CSV table of C-alpha atoms in Angstrom, one decimal:
chain,number,residue,atom,x,y,z
A,1123,UNK,CA,-28.4,82.0,32.4
A,1124,UNK,CA,-26.2,81.4,35.4
A,1125,UNK,CA,-22.7,79.7,34.6
A,1126,UNK,CA,-22.8,75.9,35.2
A,1127,UNK,CA,-21.0,74.6,38.3
A,1128,UNK,CA,-20.6,71.2,39.4
A,1129,UNK,CA,-22.8,70.3,42.4
A,1130,UNK,CA,-21.3,66.8,43.3
A,1131,UNK,CA,-20.4,67.6,46.8
A,1132,UNK,CA,-23.3,69.8,47.4
A,1133,UNK,CA,-23.9,68.4,50.9
A,1134,UNK,CA,-20.3,69.3,52.0
A,1135,UNK,CA,-20.4,72.9,51.2
A,1136,UNK,CA,-22.8,75.9,51.2
A,1137,UNK,CA,-23.3,76.4,47.4
A,1138,UNK,CA,-25.6,79.3,48.1
A,1139,UNK,CA,-22.8,81.6,49.6
A,1140,UNK,CA,-21.5,82.7,46.1
A,1141,UNK,CA,-25.0,84.2,45.1
A,1142,UNK,CA,-26.1,85.5,48.3
A,1143,UNK,CA,-27.1,89.0,48.1
A,1144,UNK,CA,-26.2,91.0,51.3
A,1145,UNK,CA,-28.9,93.5,51.7
A,1146,UNK,CA,-28.2,96.9,53.1
A,1147,UNK,CA,-28.9,97.1,56.9
A,1148,UNK,CA,-32.0,98.8,58.0
A,1149,UNK,CA,-31.2,101.8,60.1
A,1150,UNK,CA,-30.9,101.3,63.8
A,1151,UNK,CA,-31.8,103.7,66.6
A,1152,UNK,CA,-30.4,104.0,70.2
A,1153,UNK,CA,-32.7,102.3,72.8
A,1154,UNK,CA,-33.0,105.5,74.9
A,1155,UNK,CA,-35.1,107.2,72.0
A,1156,UNK,CA,-38.1,105.2,73.5
A,1157,UNK,CA,-39.0,105.3,77.1
A,1158,UNK,CA,-40.8,101.9,77.3
A,1159,UNK,CA,-38.0,100.2,75.6
A,1160,UNK,CA,-35.3,101.9,77.7
A,1161,UNK,CA,-37.1,100.9,81.0
A,1162,UNK,CA,-37.5,97.3,79.7
A,1163,UNK,CA,-33.9,97.1,78.9
A,1164,UNK,CA,-32.9,98.5,82.2
A,1165,UNK,CA,-34.9,95.8,84.0
A,1166,UNK,CA,-33.4,93.0,81.8
A,1167,UNK,CA,-29.7,94.3,82.2
A,1168,UNK,CA,-30.2,94.6,85.9
A,1169,UNK,CA,-30.1,90.8,86.2
A,1170,UNK,CA,-28.7,89.5,82.8
A,1171,UNK,CA,-25.8,90.5,80.7
A,1172,UNK,CA,-27.0,92.4,77.6
A,1173,UNK,CA,-24.5,92.1,74.8
A,1174,UNK,CA,-26.1,94.5,72.4
A,1175,UNK,CA,-29.3,96.3,71.9
A,1176,UNK,CA,-30.9,98.7,69.6
A,1177,UNK,CA,-34.3,99.7,68.0
A,1178,UNK,CA,-35.0,98.5,64.4
A,1179,UNK,CA,-38.3,99.4,62.6
A,1180,UNK,CA,-39.8,100.2,65.9
A,1181,UNK,CA,-39.0,96.9,67.7
A,1182,UNK,CA,-36.2,96.5,70.2
A,1183,UNK,CA,-33.6,93.8,69.5
A,1184,UNK,CA,-31.6,92.5,72.5
A,1185,UNK,CA,-28.7,90.1,72.2
A,1186,UNK,CA,-28.1,88.0,75.3
A,1187,UNK,CA,-26.1,85.0,76.3
A,1188,UNK,CA,-27.5,81.6,75.4
A,1189,UNK,CA,-27.6,80.3,79.0
A,1190,UNK,CA,-29.8,83.3,80.1
A,1191,UNK,CA,-32.7,82.7,77.7
A,1192,UNK,CA,-35.1,81.0,80.2
A,1193,UNK,CA,-34.7,83.7,82.9
A,1194,UNK,CA,-34.9,86.5,80.5
A,1195,UNK,CA,-38.1,85.3,79.0
A,1196,UNK,CA,-39.4,84.5,82.5
A,1197,UNK,CA,-38.8,88.0,83.6
A,1198,UNK,CA,-40.3,89.5,80.6
A,1199,UNK,CA,-43.5,87.4,80.8
A,1200,UNK,CA,-43.9,87.9,84.6
A,1201,UNK,CA,-42.6,91.4,85.2
A,1202,UNK,CA,-42.5,93.3,82.0
A,1203,UNK,CA,-46.0,92.2,80.5
A,1204,UNK,CA,-44.6,90.7,77.5
A,1205,UNK,CA,-47.1,87.9,77.6
A,1206,UNK,CA,-46.9,86.5,74.1
A,1207,UNK,CA,-44.2,84.6,72.1
A,1208,UNK,CA,-45.2,85.4,68.6
A,1209,UNK,CA,-42.5,83.2,67.0
A,1210,UNK,CA,-39.2,81.7,67.4
A,1211,UNK,CA,-36.7,80.0,65.3
A,1212,UNK,CA,-33.2,80.0,64.1
A,1213,UNK,CA,-30.9,81.5,61.3
A,1214,UNK,CA,-28.3,79.6,59.6
A,1215,UNK,CA,-24.9,81.3,59.7
A,1216,UNK,CA,-23.0,78.1,59.3
A,1217,UNK,CA,-21.2,79.3,56.3
A,1218,UNK,CA,-20.1,82.6,57.8
A,1219,UNK,CA,-18.9,81.7,61.3
A,1220,UNK,CA,-20.3,78.2,62.0
A,1221,UNK,CA,-23.0,79.5,64.4
A,1222,UNK,CA,-26.8,79.6,64.6
A,1223,UNK,CA,-28.7,82.7,65.5
A,1224,UNK,CA,-31.8,82.0,67.7
A,1225,UNK,CA,-34.4,84.6,68.0
A,1226,UNK,CA,-37.6,84.9,70.0
A,1227,UNK,CA,-40.2,87.5,68.9
A,1228,UNK,CA,-42.0,88.7,72.1
A,1229,UNK,CA,-45.3,90.8,72.1
A,1230,UNK,CA,-46.9,92.9,74.8
A,1231,UNK,CA,-50.6,93.6,74.2
A,1232,UNK,CA,-50.7,96.1,77.1
A,1233,UNK,CA,-47.7,98.2,76.1
A,1234,UNK,CA,-48.3,97.6,72.4
A,1235,UNK,CA,-44.5,96.9,71.9
A,1236,UNK,CA,-42.5,94.1,70.4
A,1237,UNK,CA,-39.1,92.9,71.6
A,1238,UNK,CA,-36.8,90.4,69.9
A,1239,UNK,CA,-34.5,88.5,72.1
A,1240,UNK,CA,-31.6,87.0,70.2
A,1241,UNK,CA,-28.5,84.9,70.8
A,1242,UNK,CA,-25.9,82.9,69.0
A,1243,UNK,CA,-25.0,79.3,69.6
A,1244,UNK,CA,-22.3,77.2,68.0
A,1245,UNK,CA,-23.1,74.4,65.6
A,1246,UNK,CA,-24.0,71.2,67.5
A,1247,UNK,CA,-24.9,73.1,70.6
A,1248,UNK,CA,-28.3,72.8,72.2
A,1249,UNK,CA,-30.6,75.5,73.5
A,1250,UNK,CA,-32.6,75.7,76.6
A,1251,UNK,CA,-36.5,75.0,76.0
A,1252,UNK,CA,-38.9,77.7,76.8
A,1253,UNK,CA,-41.7,75.3,76.6
A,1254,UNK,CA,-42.6,75.6,80.3
A,1255,UNK,CA,-43.1,79.4,79.9
A,1256,UNK,CA,-45.0,79.5,76.5
A,1257,UNK,CA,-46.8,76.4,75.4
A,1258,UNK,CA,-46.5,77.7,71.7
A,1259,UNK,CA,-42.7,77.1,72.0
A,1260,UNK,CA,-43.5,73.3,72.1
A,1261,UNK,CA,-44.1,73.0,68.4
A,1262,UNK,CA,-41.7,76.0,67.5
A,1263,UNK,CA,-38.8,74.2,69.2
A,1264,UNK,CA,-39.7,71.0,67.5
A,1265,UNK,CA,-39.9,72.7,64.0
A,1266,UNK,CA,-36.6,74.3,64.9
A,1267,UNK,CA,-35.1,70.9,65.4
A,1268,UNK,CA,-36.7,69.3,62.4
A,1269,UNK,CA,-35.4,72.2,60.1
A,1270,UNK,CA,-32.0,73.0,61.5
A,1271,UNK,CA,-31.2,70.0,63.8
A,1272,UNK,CA,-30.9,72.3,66.8
A,1273,UNK,CA,-31.8,70.3,70.0
A,1274,UNK,CA,-34.0,72.0,72.9
A,1275,UNK,CA,-32.9,70.8,76.3
A,1276,UNK,CA,-36.0,70.0,78.7
A,1277,UNK,CA,-38.3,69.7,75.8
A,1278,UNK,CA,-41.2,67.2,76.6
A,1279,UNK,CA,-41.1,65.6,73.1
A,1280,UNK,CA,-38.1,66.5,71.1
A,1281,UNK,CA,-39.2,64.9,67.8
A,1282,UNK,CA,-39.5,66.0,64.2
A,1283,UNK,CA,-42.8,67.8,63.5
A,1284,UNK,CA,-43.0,68.6,59.6
A,1285,UNK,CA,-40.8,65.8,58.1
A,1286,UNK,CA,-41.3,62.1,58.7
A,1287,UNK,CA,-39.7,60.6,61.8
A,1288,UNK,CA,-37.3,58.5,59.7
A,1289,UNK,CA,-36.1,61.5,57.6
A,1290,UNK,CA,-32.3,62.3,57.2
A,1291,UNK,CA,-31.0,65.7,57.0
A,1292,UNK,CA,-32.4,69.2,58.1
A,1293,UNK,CA,-34.1,71.0,55.1
A,1294,UNK,CA,-33.8,74.6,56.2
A,1295,UNK,CA,-30.0,74.5,56.5
A,1296,UNK,CA,-28.6,76.5,53.7
A,1297,UNK,CA,-26.3,73.6,52.6
A,1298,UNK,CA,-29.4,71.5,52.0
A,1299,UNK,CA,-30.3,71.4,48.2
A,1300,UNK,CA,-33.9,72.5,47.5
A,1301,UNK,CA,-34.5,69.5,45.3
A,1302,UNK,CA,-33.4,67.2,48.0
A,1303,UNK,CA,-30.3,65.0,48.5
A,1304,UNK,CA,-29.9,61.4,47.6
A,1305,UNK,CA,-32.0,60.2,50.5
A,1306,UNK,CA,-34.8,62.6,49.8
A,1307,UNK,CA,-35.1,61.7,46.1
A,1308,UNK,CA,-35.5,57.9,46.9
A,1309,UNK,CA,-37.4,58.4,50.1
A,1310,UNK,CA,-40.8,57.1,49.1
A,1311,UNK,CA,-39.4,54.3,46.8
A,1312,UNK,CA,-37.0,52.9,49.5
A,1313,UNK,CA,-39.8,53.2,52.1
A,1314,UNK,CA,-42.5,51.6,50.3
A,1315,UNK,CA,-40.9,49.1,47.8
A,1316,UNK,CA,-37.3,48.9,49.2
A,1317,UNK,CA,-34.0,49.8,47.7
A,1318,UNK,CA,-34.3,47.1,45.1
A,1319,UNK,CA,-37.1,48.9,43.4
A,1320,UNK,CA,-34.9,51.9,42.5
A,1321,UNK,CA,-34.0,50.4,39.1
A,1322,UNK,CA,-37.7,49.5,38.1
A,1323,UNK,CA,-39.2,52.9,39.3
A,1324,UNK,CA,-36.3,55.0,38.1
A,1325,UNK,CA,-35.0,58.4,39.2
A,1326,UNK,CA,-37.3,61.4,39.8
A,1327,UNK,CA,-37.9,63.4,36.6
A,1328,UNK,CA,-37.5,67.0,37.7
A,1329,UNK,CA,-38.0,68.6,34.3
A,1330,UNK,CA,-41.8,68.9,34.2
A,1331,UNK,CA,-41.8,70.4,30.7
A,1332,UNK,CA,-40.0,67.1,29.4
A,1333,UNK,CA,-42.0,65.5,26.4
A,1334,UNK,CA,-40.7,62.4,24.6
A,1335,UNK,CA,-43.1,61.5,21.8
A,1336,UNK,CA,-41.3,58.1,21.3
A,1337,UNK,CA,-41.7,57.1,24.9
A,1338,UNK,CA,-45.1,55.4,25.1
A,1339,UNK,CA,-44.6,54.4,28.8
A,1340,UNK,CA,-45.1,58.0,30.0
A,1341,UNK,CA,-46.5,59.9,27.2
A,1342,UNK,CA,-49.4,59.7,24.7
A,1343,UNK,CA,-49.5,61.6,21.5
A,1344,UNK,CA,-53.1,63.2,21.2
A,1345,UNK,CA,-54.9,61.7,18.3
A,1346,UNK,CA,-52.3,59.0,17.7
A,1347,UNK,CA,-52.4,57.0,20.9
A,1348,UNK,CA,-50.9,53.5,21.1
A,1349,UNK,CA,-51.0,50.9,23.8
A,1350,UNK,CA,-48.6,51.4,26.8
A,1351,UNK,CA,-45.1,50.2,26.1
A,1352,UNK,CA,-45.5,49.9,22.3
A,1353,UNK,CA,-42.5,51.0,20.0
A,1354,UNK,CA,-43.4,54.0,18.3
A,1355,UNK,CA,-42.2,54.3,14.7
A,1356,UNK,CA,-43.9,57.6,13.6
A,1357,UNK,CA,-46.4,55.9,11.2
A,1358,UNK,CA,-49.2,55.5,13.9
A,1359,UNK,CA,-52.7,55.5,12.5
A,1360,UNK,CA,-54.9,58.5,13.6
A,1361,UNK,CA,-57.4,57.7,16.4
A,1362,UNK,CA,-60.8,59.5,16.0
A,1363,UNK,CA,-61.7,60.9,19.3
A,1364,UNK,CA,-65.4,60.2,19.9
A,1365,UNK,CA,-67.2,61.2,23.1
A,1366,UNK,CA,-69.0,58.0,23.6
A,1367,UNK,CA,-69.5,54.6,22.0
A,1368,UNK,CA,-71.4,54.6,18.8
A,1369,UNK,CA,-75.1,53.9,19.7
A,1370,UNK,CA,-74.5,54.3,23.4
A,1371,UNK,CA,-74.3,51.7,26.0
A,1372,UNK,CA,-77.1,49.6,27.6
A,1373,UNK,CA,-79.8,52.0,29.0
A,1374,UNK,CA,-77.6,55.0,28.1
A,1375,UNK,CA,-78.4,56.4,24.8
A,1376,UNK,CA,-76.0,58.5,22.6
A,1377,UNK,CA,-76.5,62.1,22.8
A,1378,UNK,CA,-77.8,63.2,19.3
A,1379,UNK,CA,-77.2,66.9,18.4
A,1380,UNK,CA,-80.1,66.8,15.9
A,1381,UNK,CA,-82.8,66.1,18.5
A,1382,UNK,CA,-81.6,68.7,20.8
A,1383,UNK,CA,-81.7,72.5,20.7
A,1384,UNK,CA,-79.3,75.3,21.6
A,1385,UNK,CA,-80.2,77.6,24.2
A,1386,UNK,CA,-80.0,81.2,22.9
A,1387,UNK,CA,-81.3,83.0,25.8
A,1388,UNK,CA,-78.7,83.1,28.6
A,1389,UNK,CA,-81.4,83.7,31.3
A,1390,UNK,CA,-83.5,80.8,29.9
B,663,UNK,CA,-82.8,71.7,26.4
B,664,UNK,CA,-82.5,68.3,25.0
B,665,UNK,CA,-85.8,66.4,24.9
B,666,UNK,CA,-85.5,62.8,26.4
B,667,UNK,CA,-88.1,60.2,25.7
B,668,UNK,CA,-88.0,56.6,26.8
B,669,UNK,CA,-89.9,54.3,24.7
B,670,UNK,CA,-91.2,51.4,26.8
B,671,UNK,CA,-93.1,49.9,24.0
B,672,UNK,CA,-90.2,49.1,21.8
B,673,UNK,CA,-89.3,45.4,21.0
B,674,UNK,CA,-92.9,44.5,21.2
B,675,UNK,CA,-93.3,45.6,24.8
B,676,UNK,CA,-90.9,42.8,25.9
B,677,UNK,CA,-88.9,43.6,29.1
B,678,UNK,CA,-85.9,41.9,27.6
B,679,UNK,CA,-82.6,43.1,26.6
B,680,UNK,CA,-80.0,40.8,25.1
B,681,UNK,CA,-76.3,41.5,26.0
B,682,UNK,CA,-73.0,39.9,26.9
B,683,UNK,CA,-71.7,39.2,30.3
B,684,UNK,CA,-68.8,41.5,29.7
B,685,UNK,CA,-71.1,44.3,28.6
B,686,UNK,CA,-73.5,43.9,31.5
B,687,UNK,CA,-70.6,43.7,34.1
B,688,UNK,CA,-68.8,46.7,32.6
B,689,UNK,CA,-72.1,48.6,32.4
B,690,UNK,CA,-72.5,48.2,36.0
B,691,UNK,CA,-68.8,48.9,36.9
B,692,UNK,CA,-68.6,52.0,34.7
B,693,UNK,CA,-71.8,53.6,35.8
B,694,UNK,CA,-71.3,53.1,39.5
B,695,UNK,CA,-67.7,54.4,40.0
B,696,UNK,CA,-67.5,55.2,43.7
B,697,UNK,CA,-64.7,57.6,44.1
B,698,UNK,CA,-62.6,57.8,47.3
B,699,UNK,CA,-62.6,61.1,49.0
B,700,UNK,CA,-59.0,61.9,48.4
B,701,UNK,CA,-58.6,65.8,48.3
B,702,UNK,CA,-55.0,66.5,49.2
B,703,UNK,CA,-54.7,70.1,48.1
B,704,UNK,CA,-56.5,72.8,46.1
B,705,UNK,CA,-57.5,70.3,43.3
B,706,UNK,CA,-59.7,68.8,46.1
B,707,UNK,CA,-61.9,71.9,45.9
B,708,UNK,CA,-62.5,71.3,42.2
B,709,UNK,CA,-63.2,67.7,43.0
B,710,UNK,CA,-65.8,68.8,45.5
B,711,UNK,CA,-67.3,71.2,43.1
B,712,UNK,CA,-67.5,68.4,40.5
B,713,UNK,CA,-69.4,66.4,43.2
B,714,UNK,CA,-71.6,69.2,44.2
B,715,UNK,CA,-75.0,70.2,42.6
B,716,UNK,CA,-73.9,72.5,39.9
B,717,UNK,CA,-71.7,69.7,38.1
B,718,UNK,CA,-73.3,66.8,40.1
B,719,UNK,CA,-71.2,63.7,40.0
B,720,UNK,CA,-74.2,61.7,41.3
B,721,UNK,CA,-75.8,61.5,37.9
B,722,UNK,CA,-72.8,59.4,36.7
B,723,UNK,CA,-73.2,57.0,39.6
B,724,UNK,CA,-69.9,58.6,41.0
B,725,UNK,CA,-70.5,58.8,44.8
B,726,UNK,CA,-67.8,59.9,47.1
B,727,UNK,CA,-67.0,57.3,49.8
B,728,UNK,CA,-64.9,57.8,52.9
B,729,UNK,CA,-63.5,54.3,53.0
B,730,UNK,CA,-61.0,52.8,50.5
B,731,UNK,CA,-62.9,49.4,51.1
B,732,UNK,CA,-66.1,50.8,49.4
B,733,UNK,CA,-64.5,52.6,46.5
B,734,UNK,CA,-63.5,51.7,43.0
B,735,UNK,CA,-61.6,54.7,41.9
B,736,UNK,CA,-59.1,56.8,43.7
B,737,UNK,CA,-59.0,60.5,42.4
B,738,UNK,CA,-55.6,61.8,43.8
B,739,UNK,CA,-56.5,65.4,43.8
B,740,UNK,CA,-53.6,67.4,44.8
B,741,UNK,CA,-49.9,67.6,46.1
B,742,UNK,CA,-48.6,64.3,47.3
B,743,UNK,CA,-45.9,64.9,49.9
B,744,UNK,CA,-43.2,62.4,50.6
B,745,UNK,CA,-44.5,61.9,54.2
B,746,UNK,CA,-47.9,61.0,52.9
B,747,UNK,CA,-46.7,58.6,50.2
B,748,UNK,CA,-46.8,55.5,52.3
B,749,UNK,CA,-50.4,56.2,53.3
B,750,UNK,CA,-51.6,56.5,49.6
B,751,UNK,CA,-50.0,53.2,49.0
B,752,UNK,CA,-51.7,51.8,52.0
B,753,UNK,CA,-55.0,53.2,51.0
B,754,UNK,CA,-54.7,51.9,47.5
B,755,UNK,CA,-53.8,48.5,48.7
B,756,UNK,CA,-57.1,48.5,50.8
B,757,UNK,CA,-59.3,49.1,47.8
B,758,UNK,CA,-60.7,46.0,46.4
B,759,UNK,CA,-60.2,44.9,42.8
B,760,UNK,CA,-61.1,46.1,40.2
B,761,UNK,CA,-59.8,49.7,41.0
B,762,UNK,CA,-58.7,52.6,39.1
B,763,UNK,CA,-56.6,55.7,39.8
B,764,UNK,CA,-57.1,59.1,38.4
B,765,UNK,CA,-54.3,61.5,38.9
B,766,UNK,CA,-55.8,65.0,39.0
B,767,UNK,CA,-53.9,68.1,38.3
B,768,UNK,CA,-50.1,69.0,37.7
B,769,UNK,CA,-49.0,68.2,41.2
B,770,UNK,CA,-50.3,64.5,41.1
B,771,UNK,CA,-49.1,64.1,37.6
B,772,UNK,CA,-45.5,65.2,37.9
B,773,UNK,CA,-45.1,67.3,41.2
B,774,UNK,CA,-46.0,70.3,39.3
B,775,UNK,CA,-44.5,73.6,40.6
B,776,UNK,CA,-43.3,71.9,43.7
B,777,UNK,CA,-39.9,71.1,42.5
B,778,UNK,CA,-38.8,70.5,46.2
B,779,UNK,CA,-37.3,67.8,48.5
B,780,UNK,CA,-40.7,67.1,50.1
B,781,UNK,CA,-42.9,66.5,47.1
B,782,UNK,CA,-43.4,63.3,45.3
B,783,UNK,CA,-42.6,63.9,41.6
B,784,UNK,CA,-45.8,62.2,40.4
B,785,UNK,CA,-48.0,59.7,42.1
B,786,UNK,CA,-47.1,57.1,39.5
B,787,UNK,CA,-43.9,56.7,41.5
B,788,UNK,CA,-46.1,55.1,44.3
B,789,UNK,CA,-49.2,53.6,42.7
B,790,UNK,CA,-50.2,52.7,39.0
B,791,UNK,CA,-52.2,55.6,37.4
B,792,UNK,CA,-55.0,54.9,34.7
B,793,UNK,CA,-55.7,58.6,33.9
B,794,UNK,CA,-53.8,61.9,34.0
B,795,UNK,CA,-55.7,65.0,34.1
B,796,UNK,CA,-53.8,68.3,33.1
B,797,UNK,CA,-54.4,71.5,34.7
B,798,UNK,CA,-53.6,73.7,37.8
B,799,UNK,CA,-56.3,73.1,39.1
B,800,UNK,CA,-58.3,71.2,36.3
B,801,UNK,CA,-61.8,72.6,36.1
B,802,UNK,CA,-64.7,70.3,37.2
B,803,UNK,CA,-65.6,69.8,33.5
B,804,UNK,CA,-62.2,68.3,33.1
B,805,UNK,CA,-62.7,65.8,36.0
B,806,UNK,CA,-66.0,64.9,34.5
B,807,UNK,CA,-64.6,64.3,31.2
B,808,UNK,CA,-61.9,62.2,32.9
B,809,UNK,CA,-64.5,60.2,34.5
B,810,UNK,CA,-66.3,59.7,31.2
B,811,UNK,CA,-62.9,58.6,29.6
B,812,UNK,CA,-62.4,56.2,32.6
B,813,UNK,CA,-65.9,54.8,31.9
B,814,UNK,CA,-65.0,54.3,28.4
B,815,UNK,CA,-61.8,52.5,29.3
B,816,UNK,CA,-63.7,50.2,31.7
B,817,UNK,CA,-66.2,49.3,28.9
B,818,UNK,CA,-63.3,48.7,26.4
B,819,UNK,CA,-61.6,46.2,28.6
B,820,UNK,CA,-62.9,42.6,29.4
B,821,UNK,CA,-64.6,42.1,32.6
B,822,UNK,CA,-63.0,38.8,32.9
B,823,UNK,CA,-61.8,37.5,36.3
B,824,UNK,CA,-58.5,36.5,34.7
B,825,UNK,CA,-57.6,40.1,34.1
B,826,UNK,CA,-54.6,40.6,36.4
B,827,UNK,CA,-54.6,43.4,38.9
B,828,UNK,CA,-52.4,46.4,38.1
B,829,UNK,CA,-49.1,47.0,40.2
B,830,UNK,CA,-46.1,49.1,39.8
B,831,UNK,CA,-43.6,46.2,40.2
């Protein structure tokens, strides 16, 4: 088992940092090993500043400045035949150097090539929306806002997409606890019944294997069932399990094993 | 197969049966449990299978309705997310009394394997539940047996009007 550590101020610090496995880097190749990629990179770097570029697993990765993103994607879509934005999102590097890494995965069906455009932004900085270039970025940027809290400028509808509108916190941040913070754990109770219902309903029970045979509110002991809320002493009478009421109910007769036959032939 | 025979000539051919109001009302209620279509996740597939021809819920008088106003029992089949929790409460409130709730599967019972920020850890945090079915997902037989147990519960209780509606708080 992992050693216990207090998680009181879990919102304040990234508690995953100490157990983050830093995987070895996938080998990188120079861009000029691929003719298509090197000509694409030449077209991009002719107009925009390229900070870093390499080929990894057959795909070119290009680091640019955050302010150039709309222009770079427009150039790639209109001139370089990269007509699809496969996906885009962010990577949380807040614990490392207080930045987010934003990536745009581009696909060219004609060239059969993929290029990943990347840049870094500071915490709290907004990105430029590419929704006017690629309609699919509409929902992707909303999801990025929902999960990381990164705003996209010039987006037509910058609202949460997965979590409810009145949610607090951004769940894909590495500082966000998987089981939810205080707000998340009381969300449905607060919203439906109000904060005063917290005591009545009680906190969430996260241990799904928990069984308390003396708790007749939540558990029933098979064969020894008692009405809900009864104090259990341990001397409960055994309840015989019967399938249906003796003699059946009105118009529904009780199934009688003696007057029925067992089918031996599986094909009948 | 079982041989069924209805004797129309018993009791001297009289078309009369004596019973109590409780029994006749509960007979009606328990044998026409109209269920609300509430498949939230993969348990919903098992619920559909229980309703389809192989398992055939219709012979229990359980017919799926698309409206809470026409249904008696809500079978919560699947994972309830926190975003959806207000709607399950609203639909439960729209059902007319008397009403019952079957919590079907691990996710609806306790949140199941979704020990996360976005999943309600058991629908009984939102609405009162009459019957919990274990399983991930429970087989259609389990759901059939659950409906039979619910029928039994309905028959065991008084059909009196003074019976108070259930609520969480």
